């Protein structure tokens, strides 16, 4: 992750770095920027009319909706145990310490 972040600073035209928190703060802005970066710009009307995420299925007959959660900050509490959070926080601290990315903690 740190390598991609540094590369995004050097070559923003080739690497788009986005955090979950940034996306949650300004969803529309970052979705449009990401779509533009990927060369697939869209209009707000197109998003509203796209039902594939709600109604589509994979060839394996799994509903696409199975891959989506609420998207709420803090929803991790419904999926991660206390031990998992401690372990993830430790890994983030070890990997990101001194990187300039900032303090990333699951348990916020």
PDB file of C-alpha atoms in Angstrom:
ATOM      1  CA  UNK A   1       0.000   0.000   0.000  1.00  0.00           C
ATOM      2  CA  UNK A   2       2.757   2.440   0.905  1.00  0.00           C
ATOM      3  CA  UNK A   3       4.486   1.850  -2.423  1.00  0.00           C
ATOM      4  CA  UNK A   4       1.305   2.624  -4.333  1.00  0.00           C
ATOM      5  CA  UNK A   5       0.735   5.763  -2.270  1.00  0.00           C
ATOM      6  CA  UNK A   6       4.255   7.048  -2.986  1.00  0.00           C
ATOM      7  CA  UNK A   7       3.868   6.206  -6.671  1.00  0.00           C
ATOM      8  CA  UNK A   8       0.520   8.034  -6.804  1.00  0.00           C
ATOM      9  CA  UNK A   9       2.310  11.165  -5.579  1.00  0.00           C
ATOM     10  CA  UNK A  10       5.000  10.836  -8.259  1.00  0.00           C
ATOM     11  CA  UNK A  11       2.739   9.722 -11.113  1.00  0.00           C
ATOM     12  CA  UNK A  12      -0.878  10.708 -10.430  1.00  0.00           C
ATOM     13  CA  UNK A  13      -1.762  10.173 -14.089  1.00  0.00           C
ATOM     14  CA  UNK A  14      -0.856   6.468 -13.738  1.00  0.00           C
ATOM     15  CA  UNK A  15      -1.785   5.613 -10.128  1.00  0.00           C
ATOM     16  CA  UNK A  16      -5.042   6.643  -8.462  1.00  0.00           C
ATOM     17  CA  UNK A  17      -4.816   6.282  -4.690  1.00  0.00           C
ATOM     18  CA  UNK A  18      -8.013   6.554  -2.684  1.00  0.00           C
ATOM     19  CA  UNK A  19      -8.835   5.676   0.895  1.00  0.00           C
ATOM     20  CA  UNK A  20     -12.162   4.364   2.124  1.00  0.00           C
ATOM     21  CA  UNK A  21     -12.529   7.394   4.369  1.00  0.00           C
ATOM     22  CA  UNK A  22     -12.035   9.794   1.444  1.00  0.00           C
ATOM     23  CA  UNK A  23     -14.610   7.895  -0.568  1.00  0.00           C
ATOM     24  CA  UNK A  24     -17.136   8.029   2.275  1.00  0.00           C
ATOM     25  CA  UNK A  25     -16.635  11.769   2.779  1.00  0.00           C
ATOM     26  CA  UNK A  26     -17.214  12.698  -0.877  1.00  0.00           C
ATOM     27  CA  UNK A  27     -18.659   9.686  -2.662  1.00  0.00           C
ATOM     28  CA  UNK A  28     -19.930  11.391  -5.807  1.00  0.00           C
ATOM     29  CA  UNK A  29     -16.699  13.325  -6.346  1.00  0.00           C
ATOM     30  CA  UNK A  30     -14.422  10.317  -5.933  1.00  0.00           C
ATOM     31  CA  UNK A  31     -16.605   7.963  -7.988  1.00  0.00           C
ATOM     32  CA  UNK A  32     -16.533  10.443 -10.870  1.00  0.00           C
ATOM     33  CA  UNK A  33     -12.762  10.960 -10.507  1.00  0.00           C
ATOM     34  CA  UNK A  34     -12.153   7.207 -10.425  1.00  0.00           C
ATOM     35  CA  UNK A  35     -14.370   6.624 -13.454  1.00  0.00           C
ATOM     36  CA  UNK A  36     -12.560   9.391 -15.349  1.00  0.00           C
ATOM     37  CA  UNK A  37      -9.187   7.908 -14.342  1.00  0.00           C
ATOM     38  CA  UNK A  38     -10.285   4.526 -15.712  1.00  0.00           C
ATOM     39  CA  UNK A  39     -11.517   6.129 -18.914  1.00  0.00           C
ATOM     40  CA  UNK A  40     -15.156   5.290 -18.142  1.00  0.00           C
ATOM     41  CA  UNK A  41     -16.847   8.565 -17.221  1.00  0.00           C
ATOM     42  CA  UNK A  42     -20.543   8.415 -16.363  1.00  0.00           C
ATOM     43  CA  UNK A  43     -23.462  10.697 -15.697  1.00  0.00           C
ATOM     44  CA  UNK A  44     -25.578  10.682 -12.503  1.00  0.00           C
ATOM     45  CA  UNK A  45     -28.491   9.389 -14.602  1.00  0.00           C
ATOM     46  CA  UNK A  46     -26.481   6.350 -15.706  1.00  0.00           C
ATOM     47  CA  UNK A  47     -25.729   5.413 -12.099  1.00  0.00           C
ATOM     48  CA  UNK A  48     -29.363   5.592 -11.029  1.00  0.00           C
ATOM     49  CA  UNK A  49     -30.444   3.425 -13.953  1.00  0.00           C
ATOM     50  CA  UNK A  50     -27.772   0.745 -13.405  1.00  0.00           C
ATOM     51  CA  UNK A  51     -29.522  -2.138 -11.660  1.00  0.00           C
ATOM     52  CA  UNK A  52     -26.809  -4.787 -12.186  1.00  0.00           C
ATOM     53  CA  UNK A  53     -25.544  -4.479  -8.612  1.00  0.00           C
ATOM     54  CA  UNK A  54     -29.017  -4.942  -7.175  1.00  0.00           C
ATOM     55  CA  UNK A  55     -30.463  -7.529  -9.529  1.00  0.00           C
ATOM     56  CA  UNK A  56     -27.596  -9.162 -11.448  1.00  0.00           C
ATOM     57  CA  UNK A  57     -26.101 -12.611 -10.942  1.00  0.00           C
ATOM     58  CA  UNK A  58     -22.765 -14.216 -11.636  1.00  0.00           C
ATOM     59  CA  UNK A  59     -22.569 -17.247 -13.949  1.00  0.00           C
ATOM     60  CA  UNK A  60     -22.238 -19.323 -10.747  1.00  0.00           C
ATOM     61  CA  UNK A  61     -25.774 -18.159  -9.803  1.00  0.00           C
ATOM     62  CA  UNK A  62     -24.540 -15.998  -6.907  1.00  0.00           C
ATOM     63  CA  UNK A  63     -26.399 -12.699  -6.558  1.00  0.00           C
ATOM     64  CA  UNK A  64     -24.228  -9.618  -7.137  1.00  0.00           C
ATOM     65  CA  UNK A  65     -25.781  -8.087  -4.023  1.00  0.00           C
ATOM     66  CA  UNK A  66     -23.871 -10.674  -1.935  1.00  0.00           C
ATOM     67  CA  UNK A  67     -20.690  -8.641  -2.503  1.00  0.00           C
ATOM     68  CA  UNK A  68     -22.050  -5.392  -1.069  1.00  0.00           C
ATOM     69  CA  UNK A  69     -22.310  -4.317   2.541  1.00  0.00           C
ATOM     70  CA  UNK A  70     -23.863  -1.211   4.047  1.00  0.00           C
ATOM     71  CA  UNK A  71     -20.763   0.877   3.376  1.00  0.00           C
ATOM     72  CA  UNK A  72     -21.050   2.558   6.754  1.00  0.00           C
ATOM     73  CA  UNK A  73     -17.998   3.715   8.670  1.00  0.00           C
ATOM     74  CA  UNK A  74     -17.644   1.461  11.702  1.00  0.00           C
ATOM     75  CA  UNK A  75     -19.608  -1.425  10.152  1.00  0.00           C
ATOM     76  CA  UNK A  76     -16.475  -3.519  10.629  1.00  0.00           C
ATOM     77  CA  UNK A  77     -17.764  -4.130  14.169  1.00  0.00           C
ATOM     78  CA  UNK A  78     -20.359  -6.452  12.663  1.00  0.00           C
ATOM     79  CA  UNK A  79     -17.719  -8.551  10.891  1.00  0.00           C
ATOM     80  CA  UNK A  80     -14.445  -8.468  12.863  1.00  0.00           C
ATOM     81  CA  UNK A  81     -13.739  -9.876  16.304  1.00  0.00           C
ATOM     82  CA  UNK A  82     -11.772  -7.889  18.897  1.00  0.00           C
ATOM     83  CA  UNK A  83      -8.762 -10.128  18.261  1.00  0.00           C
ATOM     84  CA  UNK A  84      -8.975  -9.528  14.499  1.00  0.00           C
ATOM     85  CA  UNK A  85      -9.071  -5.748  15.062  1.00  0.00           C
ATOM     86  CA  UNK A  86      -6.026  -5.853  17.352  1.00  0.00           C
ATOM     87  CA  UNK A  87      -4.110  -7.925  14.824  1.00  0.00           C
ATOM     88  CA  UNK A  88      -5.046  -5.651  11.928  1.00  0.00           C
ATOM     89  CA  UNK A  89      -4.139  -2.511  13.900  1.00  0.00           C
ATOM     90  CA  UNK A  90      -0.734  -4.013  14.726  1.00  0.00           C
ATOM     91  CA  UNK A  91      -0.065  -4.890  11.080  1.00  0.00           C
ATOM     92  CA  UNK A  92      -1.074  -1.389   9.930  1.00  0.00           C
ATOM     93  CA  UNK A  93       1.149   0.252  12.527  1.00  0.00           C
ATOM     94  CA  UNK A  94       4.130  -1.919  11.536  1.00  0.00           C
ATOM     95  CA  UNK A  95       3.674  -1.445   7.792  1.00  0.00           C
ATOM     96  CA  UNK A  96       2.728   2.244   7.741  1.00  0.00           C
ATOM     97  CA  UNK A  97       4.917   3.658  10.516  1.00  0.00           C
ATOM     98  CA  UNK A  98       7.008   6.486   9.107  1.00  0.00           C
ATOM     99  CA  UNK A  99       5.506   6.153   5.626  1.00  0.00           C
ATOM    100  CA  UNK A 100       3.741   9.499   5.572  1.00  0.00           C
ATOM    101  CA  UNK A 101       0.412   7.843   4.810  1.00  0.00           C
ATOM    102  CA  UNK A 102      -0.796   8.718   8.286  1.00  0.00           C
ATOM    103  CA  UNK A 103      -2.017   6.657  11.163  1.00  0.00           C
ATOM    104  CA  UNK A 104      -4.399   4.074   9.834  1.00  0.00           C
ATOM    105  CA  UNK A 105      -6.341   2.216  12.477  1.00  0.00           C
ATOM    106  CA  UNK A 106      -9.300  -0.070  12.096  1.00  0.00           C
ATOM    107  CA  UNK A 107     -10.493   0.631  15.615  1.00  0.00           C
ATOM    108  CA  UNK A 108     -11.657   4.230  15.242  1.00  0.00           C
TER     109      UNK A 108
END
